[in-house]
Coordinates of C-alpha atoms in Angstrom, one line a residue:
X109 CA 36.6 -14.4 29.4
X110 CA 39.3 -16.7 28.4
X111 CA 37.6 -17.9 25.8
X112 CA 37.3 -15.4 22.8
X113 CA 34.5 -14.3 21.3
X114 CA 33.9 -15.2 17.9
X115 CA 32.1 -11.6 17.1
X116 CA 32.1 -8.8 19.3
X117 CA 28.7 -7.8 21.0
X118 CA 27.2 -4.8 19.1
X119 CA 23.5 -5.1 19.8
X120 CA 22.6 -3.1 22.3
X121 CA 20.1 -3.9 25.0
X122 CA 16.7 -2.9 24.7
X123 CA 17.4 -0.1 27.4
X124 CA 20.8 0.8 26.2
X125 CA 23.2 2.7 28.4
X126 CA 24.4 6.4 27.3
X127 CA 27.5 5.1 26.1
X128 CA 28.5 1.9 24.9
X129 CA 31.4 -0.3 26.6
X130 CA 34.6 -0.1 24.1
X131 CA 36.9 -1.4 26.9
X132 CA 39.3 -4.0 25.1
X133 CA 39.1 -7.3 25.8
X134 CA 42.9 -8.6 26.9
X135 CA 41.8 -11.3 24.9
X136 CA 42.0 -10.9 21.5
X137 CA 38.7 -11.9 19.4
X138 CA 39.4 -14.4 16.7
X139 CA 37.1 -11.9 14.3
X140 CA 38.5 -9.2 13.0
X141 CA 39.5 -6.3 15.0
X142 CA 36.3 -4.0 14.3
X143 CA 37.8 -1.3 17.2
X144 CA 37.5 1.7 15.0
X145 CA 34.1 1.4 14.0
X146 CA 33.1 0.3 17.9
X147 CA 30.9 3.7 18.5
X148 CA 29.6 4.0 15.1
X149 CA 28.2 0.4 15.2
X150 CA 26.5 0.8 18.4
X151 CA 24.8 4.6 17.2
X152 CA 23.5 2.8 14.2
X153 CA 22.0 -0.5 16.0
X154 CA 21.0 1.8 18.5
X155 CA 19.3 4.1 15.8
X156 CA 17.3 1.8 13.9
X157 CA 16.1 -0.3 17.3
X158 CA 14.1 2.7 17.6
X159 CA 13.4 4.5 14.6
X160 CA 11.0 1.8 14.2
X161 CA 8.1 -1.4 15.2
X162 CA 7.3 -3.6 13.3
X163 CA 5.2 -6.1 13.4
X164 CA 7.9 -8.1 11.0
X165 CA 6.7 -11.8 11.9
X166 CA 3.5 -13.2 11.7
X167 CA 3.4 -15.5 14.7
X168 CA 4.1 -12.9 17.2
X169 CA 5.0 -9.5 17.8
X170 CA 8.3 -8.4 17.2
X171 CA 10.0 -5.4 16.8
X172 CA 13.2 -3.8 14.6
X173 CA 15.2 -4.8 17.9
X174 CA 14.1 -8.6 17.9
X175 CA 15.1 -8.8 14.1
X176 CA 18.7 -6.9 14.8
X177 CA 19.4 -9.2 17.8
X178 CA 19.1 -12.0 15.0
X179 CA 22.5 -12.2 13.0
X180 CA 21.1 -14.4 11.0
X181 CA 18.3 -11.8 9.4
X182 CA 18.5 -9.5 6.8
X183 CA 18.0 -6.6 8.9
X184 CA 21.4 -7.6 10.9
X185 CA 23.3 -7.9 7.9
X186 CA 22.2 -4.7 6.2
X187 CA 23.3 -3.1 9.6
X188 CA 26.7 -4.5 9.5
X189 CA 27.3 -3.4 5.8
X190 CA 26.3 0.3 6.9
X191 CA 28.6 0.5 10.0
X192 CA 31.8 -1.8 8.7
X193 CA 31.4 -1.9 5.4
X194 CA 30.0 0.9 3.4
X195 CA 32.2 3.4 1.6
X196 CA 29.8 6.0 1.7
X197 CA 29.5 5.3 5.9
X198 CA 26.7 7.9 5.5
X199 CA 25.5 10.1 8.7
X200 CA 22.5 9.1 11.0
X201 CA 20.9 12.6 9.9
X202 CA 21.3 12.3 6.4
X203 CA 18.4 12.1 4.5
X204 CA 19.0 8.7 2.9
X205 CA 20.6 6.7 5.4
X206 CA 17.4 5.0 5.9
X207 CA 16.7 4.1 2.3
X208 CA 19.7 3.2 2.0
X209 CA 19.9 0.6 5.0
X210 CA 16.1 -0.1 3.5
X211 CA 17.5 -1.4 0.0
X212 CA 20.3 -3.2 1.9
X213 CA 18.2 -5.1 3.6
X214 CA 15.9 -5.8 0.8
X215 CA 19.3 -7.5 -1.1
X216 CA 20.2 -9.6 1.8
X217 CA 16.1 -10.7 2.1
X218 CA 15.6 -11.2 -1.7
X219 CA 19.5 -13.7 -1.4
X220 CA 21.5 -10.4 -3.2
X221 CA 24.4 -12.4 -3.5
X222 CA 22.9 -15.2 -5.7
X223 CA 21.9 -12.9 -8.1
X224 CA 22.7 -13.4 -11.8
X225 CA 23.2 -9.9 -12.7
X226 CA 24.6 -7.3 -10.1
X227 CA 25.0 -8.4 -6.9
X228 CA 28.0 -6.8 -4.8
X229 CA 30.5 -9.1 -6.5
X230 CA 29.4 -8.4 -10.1
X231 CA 32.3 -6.0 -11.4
X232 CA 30.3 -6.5 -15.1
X233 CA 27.1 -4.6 -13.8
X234 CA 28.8 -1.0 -15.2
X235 CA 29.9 -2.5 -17.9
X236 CA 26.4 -2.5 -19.9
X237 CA 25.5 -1.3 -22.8
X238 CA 25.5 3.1 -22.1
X239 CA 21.9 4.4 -22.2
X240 CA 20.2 1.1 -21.0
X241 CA 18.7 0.8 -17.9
X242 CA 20.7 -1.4 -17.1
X243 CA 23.7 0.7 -17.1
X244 CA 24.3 1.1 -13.2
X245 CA 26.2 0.2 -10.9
X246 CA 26.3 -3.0 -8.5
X247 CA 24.0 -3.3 -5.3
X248 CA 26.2 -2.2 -2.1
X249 CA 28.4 -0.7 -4.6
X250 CA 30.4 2.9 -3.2
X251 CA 28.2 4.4 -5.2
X252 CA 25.1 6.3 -3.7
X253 CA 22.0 4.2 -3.7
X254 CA 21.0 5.9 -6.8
X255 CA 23.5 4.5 -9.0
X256 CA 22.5 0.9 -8.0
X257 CA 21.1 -1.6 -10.8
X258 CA 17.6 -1.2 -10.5
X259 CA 17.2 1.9 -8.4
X260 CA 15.8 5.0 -10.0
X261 CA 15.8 8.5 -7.8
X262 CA 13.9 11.8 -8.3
X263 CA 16.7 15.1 -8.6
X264 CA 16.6 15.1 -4.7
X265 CA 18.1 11.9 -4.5
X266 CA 15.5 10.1 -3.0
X267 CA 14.7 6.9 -4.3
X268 CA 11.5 6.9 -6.5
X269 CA 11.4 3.7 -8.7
X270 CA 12.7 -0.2 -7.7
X271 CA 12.3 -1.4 -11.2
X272 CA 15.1 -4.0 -12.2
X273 CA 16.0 -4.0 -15.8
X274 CA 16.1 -7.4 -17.5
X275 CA 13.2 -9.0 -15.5
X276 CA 9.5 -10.5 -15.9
X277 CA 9.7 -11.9 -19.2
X278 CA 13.3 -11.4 -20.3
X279 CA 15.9 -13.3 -18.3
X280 CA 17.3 -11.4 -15.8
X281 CA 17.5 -11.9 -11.8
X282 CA 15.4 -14.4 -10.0
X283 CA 15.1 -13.0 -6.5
X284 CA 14.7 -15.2 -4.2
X285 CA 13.0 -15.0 -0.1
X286 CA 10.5 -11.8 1.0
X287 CA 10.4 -8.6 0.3
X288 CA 11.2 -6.8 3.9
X289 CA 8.9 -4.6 5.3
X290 CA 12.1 -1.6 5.3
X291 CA 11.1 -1.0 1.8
X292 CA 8.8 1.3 3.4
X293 CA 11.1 3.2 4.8
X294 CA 11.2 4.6 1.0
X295 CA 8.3 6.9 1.9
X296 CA 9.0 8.4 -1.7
X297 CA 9.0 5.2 -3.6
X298 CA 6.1 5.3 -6.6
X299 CA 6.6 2.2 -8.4
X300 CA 7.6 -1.4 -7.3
X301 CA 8.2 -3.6 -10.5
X302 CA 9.8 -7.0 -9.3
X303 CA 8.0 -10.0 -12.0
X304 CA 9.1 -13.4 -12.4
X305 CA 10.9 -13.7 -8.9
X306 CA 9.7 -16.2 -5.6
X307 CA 8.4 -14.7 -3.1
X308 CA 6.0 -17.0 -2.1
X309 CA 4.1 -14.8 0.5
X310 CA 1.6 -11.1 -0.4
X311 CA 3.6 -8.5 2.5
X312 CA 0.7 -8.1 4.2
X313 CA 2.5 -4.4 5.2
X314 CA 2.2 -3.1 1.5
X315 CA -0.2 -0.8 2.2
X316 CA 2.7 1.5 4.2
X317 CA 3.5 2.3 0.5
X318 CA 1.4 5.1 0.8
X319 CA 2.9 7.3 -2.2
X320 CA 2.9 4.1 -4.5
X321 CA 1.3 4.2 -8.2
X322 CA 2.8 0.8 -9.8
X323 CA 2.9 -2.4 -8.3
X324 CA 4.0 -5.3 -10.5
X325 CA 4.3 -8.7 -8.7
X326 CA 3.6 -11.3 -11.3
X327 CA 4.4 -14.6 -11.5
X328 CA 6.0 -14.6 -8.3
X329 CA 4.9 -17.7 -6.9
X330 CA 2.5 -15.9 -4.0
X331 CA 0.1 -18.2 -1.9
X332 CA -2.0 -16.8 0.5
X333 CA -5.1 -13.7 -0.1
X334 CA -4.5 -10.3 -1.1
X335 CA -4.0 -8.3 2.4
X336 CA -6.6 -5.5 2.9
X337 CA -4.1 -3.1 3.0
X338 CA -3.1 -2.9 -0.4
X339 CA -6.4 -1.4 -0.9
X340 CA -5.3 1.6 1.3
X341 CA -2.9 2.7 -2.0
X342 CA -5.3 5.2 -3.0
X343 CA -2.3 6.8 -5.7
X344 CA -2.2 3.4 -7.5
X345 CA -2.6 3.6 -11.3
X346 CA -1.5 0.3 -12.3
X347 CA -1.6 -2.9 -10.6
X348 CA -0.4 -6.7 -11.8
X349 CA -0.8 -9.4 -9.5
X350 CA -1.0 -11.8 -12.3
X351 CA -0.2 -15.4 -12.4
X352 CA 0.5 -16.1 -8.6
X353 CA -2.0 -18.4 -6.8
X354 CA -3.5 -16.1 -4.3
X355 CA -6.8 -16.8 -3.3
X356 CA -9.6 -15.1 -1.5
X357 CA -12.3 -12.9 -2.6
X358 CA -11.6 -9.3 -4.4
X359 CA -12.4 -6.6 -1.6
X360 CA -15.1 -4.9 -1.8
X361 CA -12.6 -2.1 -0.8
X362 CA -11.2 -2.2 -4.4
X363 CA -13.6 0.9 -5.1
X364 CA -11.1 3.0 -2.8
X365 CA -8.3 2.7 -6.0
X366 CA -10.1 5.6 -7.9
X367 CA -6.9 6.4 -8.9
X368 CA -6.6 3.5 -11.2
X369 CA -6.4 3.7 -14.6
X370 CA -3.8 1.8 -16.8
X371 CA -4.2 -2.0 -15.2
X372 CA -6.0 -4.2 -12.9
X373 CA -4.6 -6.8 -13.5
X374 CA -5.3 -10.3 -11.0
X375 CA -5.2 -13.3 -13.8
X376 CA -4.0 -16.4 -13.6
X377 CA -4.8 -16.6 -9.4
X378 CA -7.1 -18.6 -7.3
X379 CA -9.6 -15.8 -6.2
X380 CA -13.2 -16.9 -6.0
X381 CA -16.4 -15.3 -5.2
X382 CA -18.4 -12.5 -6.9
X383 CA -17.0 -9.9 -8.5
X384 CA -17.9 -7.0 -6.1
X385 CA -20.2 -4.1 -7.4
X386 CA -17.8 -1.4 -5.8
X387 CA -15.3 -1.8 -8.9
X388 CA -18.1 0.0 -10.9
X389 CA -16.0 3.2 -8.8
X390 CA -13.0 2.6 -11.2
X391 CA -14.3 4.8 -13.7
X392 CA -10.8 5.4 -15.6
X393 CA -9.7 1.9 -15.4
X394 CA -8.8 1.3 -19.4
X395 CA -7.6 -2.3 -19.2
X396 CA -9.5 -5.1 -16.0
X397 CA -8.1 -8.4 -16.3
X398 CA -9.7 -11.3 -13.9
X399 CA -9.1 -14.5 -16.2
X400 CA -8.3 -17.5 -15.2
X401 CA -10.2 -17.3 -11.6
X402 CA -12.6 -18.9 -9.9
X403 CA -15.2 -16.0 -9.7
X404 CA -18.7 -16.6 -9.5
X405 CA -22.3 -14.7 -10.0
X406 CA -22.9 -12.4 -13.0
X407 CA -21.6 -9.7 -14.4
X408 CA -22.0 -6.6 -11.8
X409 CA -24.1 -3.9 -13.6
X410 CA -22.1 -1.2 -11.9
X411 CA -19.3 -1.9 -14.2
X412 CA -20.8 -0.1 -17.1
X413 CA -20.0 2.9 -15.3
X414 CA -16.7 2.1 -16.5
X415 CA -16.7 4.4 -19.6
X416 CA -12.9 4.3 -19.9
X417 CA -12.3 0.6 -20.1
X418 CA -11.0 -0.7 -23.7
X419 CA -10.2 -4.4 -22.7
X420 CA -12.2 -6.9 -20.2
X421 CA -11.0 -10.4 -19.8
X422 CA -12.8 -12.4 -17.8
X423 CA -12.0 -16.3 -19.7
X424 CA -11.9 -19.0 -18.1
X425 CA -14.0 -18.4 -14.4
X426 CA -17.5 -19.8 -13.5
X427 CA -19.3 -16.6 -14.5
X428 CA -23.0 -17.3 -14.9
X429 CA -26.0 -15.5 -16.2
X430 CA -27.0 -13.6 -19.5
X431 CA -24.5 -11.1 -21.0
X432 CA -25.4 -7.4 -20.2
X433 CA -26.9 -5.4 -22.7
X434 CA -25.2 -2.4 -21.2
X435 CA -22.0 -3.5 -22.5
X436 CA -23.3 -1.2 -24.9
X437 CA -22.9 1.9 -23.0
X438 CA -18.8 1.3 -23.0
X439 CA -18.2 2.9 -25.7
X440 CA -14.3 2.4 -25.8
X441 CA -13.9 -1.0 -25.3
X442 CA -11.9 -2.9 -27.9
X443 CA -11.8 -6.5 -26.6
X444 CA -14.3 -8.3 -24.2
X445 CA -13.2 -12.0 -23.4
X446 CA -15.8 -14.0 -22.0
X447 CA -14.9 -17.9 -23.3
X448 CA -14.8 -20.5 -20.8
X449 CA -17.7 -19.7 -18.2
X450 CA -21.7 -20.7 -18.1
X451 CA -22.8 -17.8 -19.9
X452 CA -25.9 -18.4 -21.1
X453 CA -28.9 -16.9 -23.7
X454 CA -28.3 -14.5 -26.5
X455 CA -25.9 -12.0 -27.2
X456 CA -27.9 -8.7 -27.3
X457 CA -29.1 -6.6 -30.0
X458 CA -27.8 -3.6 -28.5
X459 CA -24.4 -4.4 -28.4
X460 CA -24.3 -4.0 -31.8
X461 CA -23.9 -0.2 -31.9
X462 CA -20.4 -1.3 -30.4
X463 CA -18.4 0.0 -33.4
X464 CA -15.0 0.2 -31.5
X465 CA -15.4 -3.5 -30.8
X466 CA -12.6 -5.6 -32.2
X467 CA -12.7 -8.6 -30.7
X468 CA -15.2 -10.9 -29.0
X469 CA -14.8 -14.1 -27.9
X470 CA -17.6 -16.5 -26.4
X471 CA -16.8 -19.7 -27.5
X472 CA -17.1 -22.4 -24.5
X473 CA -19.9 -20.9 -22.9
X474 CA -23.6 -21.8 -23.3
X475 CA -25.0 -18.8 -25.3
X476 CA -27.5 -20.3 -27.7
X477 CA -27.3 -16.8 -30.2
X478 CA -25.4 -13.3 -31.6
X479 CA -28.3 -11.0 -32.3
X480 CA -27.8 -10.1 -36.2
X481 CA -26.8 -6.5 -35.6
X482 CA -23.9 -7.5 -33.5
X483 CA -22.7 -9.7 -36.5
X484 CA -23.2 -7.2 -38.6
X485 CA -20.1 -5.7 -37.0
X486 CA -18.2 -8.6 -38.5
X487 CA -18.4 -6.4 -42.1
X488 CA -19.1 -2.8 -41.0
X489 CA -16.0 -3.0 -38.7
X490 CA -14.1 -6.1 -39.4
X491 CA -15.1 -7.3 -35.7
X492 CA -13.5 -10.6 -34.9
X493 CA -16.1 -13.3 -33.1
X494 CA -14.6 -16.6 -32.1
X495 CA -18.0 -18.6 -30.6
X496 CA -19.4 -21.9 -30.9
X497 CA -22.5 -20.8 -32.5
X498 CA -23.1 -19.3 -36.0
X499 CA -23.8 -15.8 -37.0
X500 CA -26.7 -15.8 -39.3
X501 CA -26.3 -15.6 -42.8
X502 CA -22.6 -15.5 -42.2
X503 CA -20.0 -18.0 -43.4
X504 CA -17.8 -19.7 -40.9
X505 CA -13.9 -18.9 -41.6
X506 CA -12.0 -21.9 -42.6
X507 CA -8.7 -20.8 -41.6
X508 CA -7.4 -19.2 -38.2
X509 CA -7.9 -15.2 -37.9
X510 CA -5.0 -13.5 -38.5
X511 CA -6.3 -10.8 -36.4
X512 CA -4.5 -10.3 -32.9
X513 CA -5.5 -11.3 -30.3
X514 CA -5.0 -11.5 -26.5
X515 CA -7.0 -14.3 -26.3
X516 CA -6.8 -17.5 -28.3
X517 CA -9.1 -20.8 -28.2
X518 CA -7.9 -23.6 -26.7
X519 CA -10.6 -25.8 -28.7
X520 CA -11.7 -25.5 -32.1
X521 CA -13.8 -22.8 -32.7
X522 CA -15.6 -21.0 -35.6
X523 CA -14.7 -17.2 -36.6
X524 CA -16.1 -14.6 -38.0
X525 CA -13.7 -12.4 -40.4
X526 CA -14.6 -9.7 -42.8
X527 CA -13.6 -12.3 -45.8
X528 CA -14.1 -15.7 -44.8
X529 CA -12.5 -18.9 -46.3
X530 CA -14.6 -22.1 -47.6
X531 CA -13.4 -24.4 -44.5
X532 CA -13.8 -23.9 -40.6
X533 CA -11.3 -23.4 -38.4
X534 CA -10.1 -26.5 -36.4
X535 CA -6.7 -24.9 -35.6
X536 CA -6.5 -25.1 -31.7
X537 CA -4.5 -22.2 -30.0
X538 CA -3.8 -21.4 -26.1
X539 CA -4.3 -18.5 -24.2
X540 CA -2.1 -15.8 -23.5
X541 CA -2.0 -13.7 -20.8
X542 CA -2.2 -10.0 -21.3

């Protein structure tokens, strides 16, 4: 053509011939002259077309080829670094050219170079403190993928951990756009820890995380449901989805994460609906947080299978019904946070053999009563009770409980402390999230 072309044409078709055209134009391109790395750009576009489908857009089906004819998407940029720009220029049969093509997509998708703390521009990233996690070096660095802020690999090299430092509730990076559905091309990635970002959309593909134990995706500005899939992650241990708007029911597939044991944590959401009787299967769960919700129905009595759990929170839902007297049977729990629901009727008498019971709170609801024996706790263990009704035979606290708490009234309230004052508490308080 006599009129040159601004790129040259790398993408190959999606039947490809044997060998790719690297006949020069007489023409010169007004890009730079990417001759040399002609062959090796075509092997890796060809390469990834077909090392993979995915269904990548939700509107239609689409394929690694469809996103790779795009220059414009993540996946075509990534591609480019690899063949033109990457020191390493690793080999198609290495073992970690595909993570490593993975995470360089997941910077272009999450807007890499806008990040405030080691993007591929940030010649400061190395420079941190020595011993901190944050001592790495920048993203699409020379470096392997292992020395990359963030990234954390087994002795193998293969990357195990995506856990920035300096993020969630310290300042630190705000990634911004989707997390790509490459990342699970990490088939030996455990834990996924990327808080306090915008990523506005659940991946409905996280479920292809099959050897994932940690997920942490709070605050992260997510609309939609929780996809099914996630429930698929039978290795998962810990999981915060906390303070996101997603809404939806809870699965009733939850009971497949029998694996979980340090967090359920979905606060701070939009879900609605009854809690669903299969989470009774989480029977080493230690800390289940569903506050701030829209759930419904009563209490599920297969929870007090849970004989692990130490903390409930369930504040601030439309819970209904009596409290459980088999809350008994949960012999670790520490903290149960009811306040803010339609509760109703007595707290039972047998609750009071709770002796590891620290805190309860029930204010805001309409129970009319706390059986004596559970406020007898208030002296034989120093248990904490922040309600709207009065303990017999017990002197409302004056002053606000110094004791801590997860959980804090947003209206007055009156508790119950092992020496109480001469004046009621009035002090007002908010609640924060675990």
């Amino acid at each position: 053509s006599k009129t040159p072309s601004l790129w040259p044409s790398i993408v190959p078709s999606k039947t490809p011939s044997l060998s790719p055209s690297i006949v020069p134009s007489k023409t010169p391109s007004l890009s730079p002259s990417t001759a040399p790395s002609t062959d090796r750009t075509a092997e890796i576009f060809t390469f990834l077309s077909g090392v993979t489908e995915f269904d990548v857009l939700s509107d239609r089906e689409s394929t690694e080829f469809d996103v790779l004819s795009d220059r414009e998407s993540p996946q075509y940029r990534a591609a480019i670094w690899m063949s033109l720009e990457d020191k390493l220029s690793l080999g198609l049969n290495e073992p970690n050219f595909l993570q490593r093509y993975a995470l360089a997509t997941f910077y272009f998708s999450t807007s890499g170079d806008d990040w405030r703390t080691c993007s591929r521009e940030d010649g400061n990233c190395v420079k941190r403190p020595n011993g901190s996690p944050g001592a790495k070096h920048a993203f699409l660095s020379g470096f392997t993928e292992c020395e990359w802020w963030g990234i954390f690999c087994d002795d193998s090299g293969m990357v195990t951990d995506i856990r920035p430092p300096g993020m969630g509730d310290k300042p630190g990076n705000y990634l911004d756009g989707t997390l790509p559905r490459e990342l699970s091309l990490i088939t030996s990635m455990t834990q996924l820890s990327l808080p306090s970002s915008s990523f506005k959309v659940f991946p409905e593909w996280i479920g292809d995380l099959t050897s994932l134990e940690t997920l942490t995706l709070y605050n992260d500005e997510m609309e939609g449901t929780i996809p099914e899939s996630l429930y698929s992650l039978v290795n998962l241990t810990e999981l915060r989805l906390d303070r996101n708007s997603l809404g939806g029911t809870i699965s009733t597939r939850i009971g497949n994460l029998v694996n979980m044991k340090d967090r359920f944590n979905v606060g701070g959401n939009k879900l609605y609906g009854a809690i669903p009787t299969e989470i009774g299967k989480l029977t080493n769960l230690v800390d289940l947080y569903l506050y701030d919700n829209l759930l419904t129905f009563t209490i599920p009595e297969t929870m007090f299978n849970m004989t692990s759990i130490e903390e409930i929170d369930f504040n601030t839902n439309l819970l209904s019904g009596t409290v459980p007297p088999n809350f008994a049977k949960l012999d670790s729990l520490e903290e149960l946070i009811l306040n803010k629901n339609d509760f109703t009727g007595v707290i039972p008498d047998a609750m009071g053999s709770m002796t590891n019971l620290e805190i309860l709170n029930i204010e805001e609801t309409d129970i009319t009563k706390i059986s004596e024996s559970v406020c007898d706790l208030v002296d034989l263990v120093n248990l904490e009770i922040t309600a709207d009704v009065l303990c017999d035979s017990k002197t409302p606290s004056l002053s606000p409980s110094t004791a801590p708490s997860k959980t804090r009234s947003l209206s007055p309230s009156i508790a119950f402390s092992k020496t109480p004052s001469l004046l009621p508490s009035t002090a007002p308080s908010t609640v924060v999230p675990p």
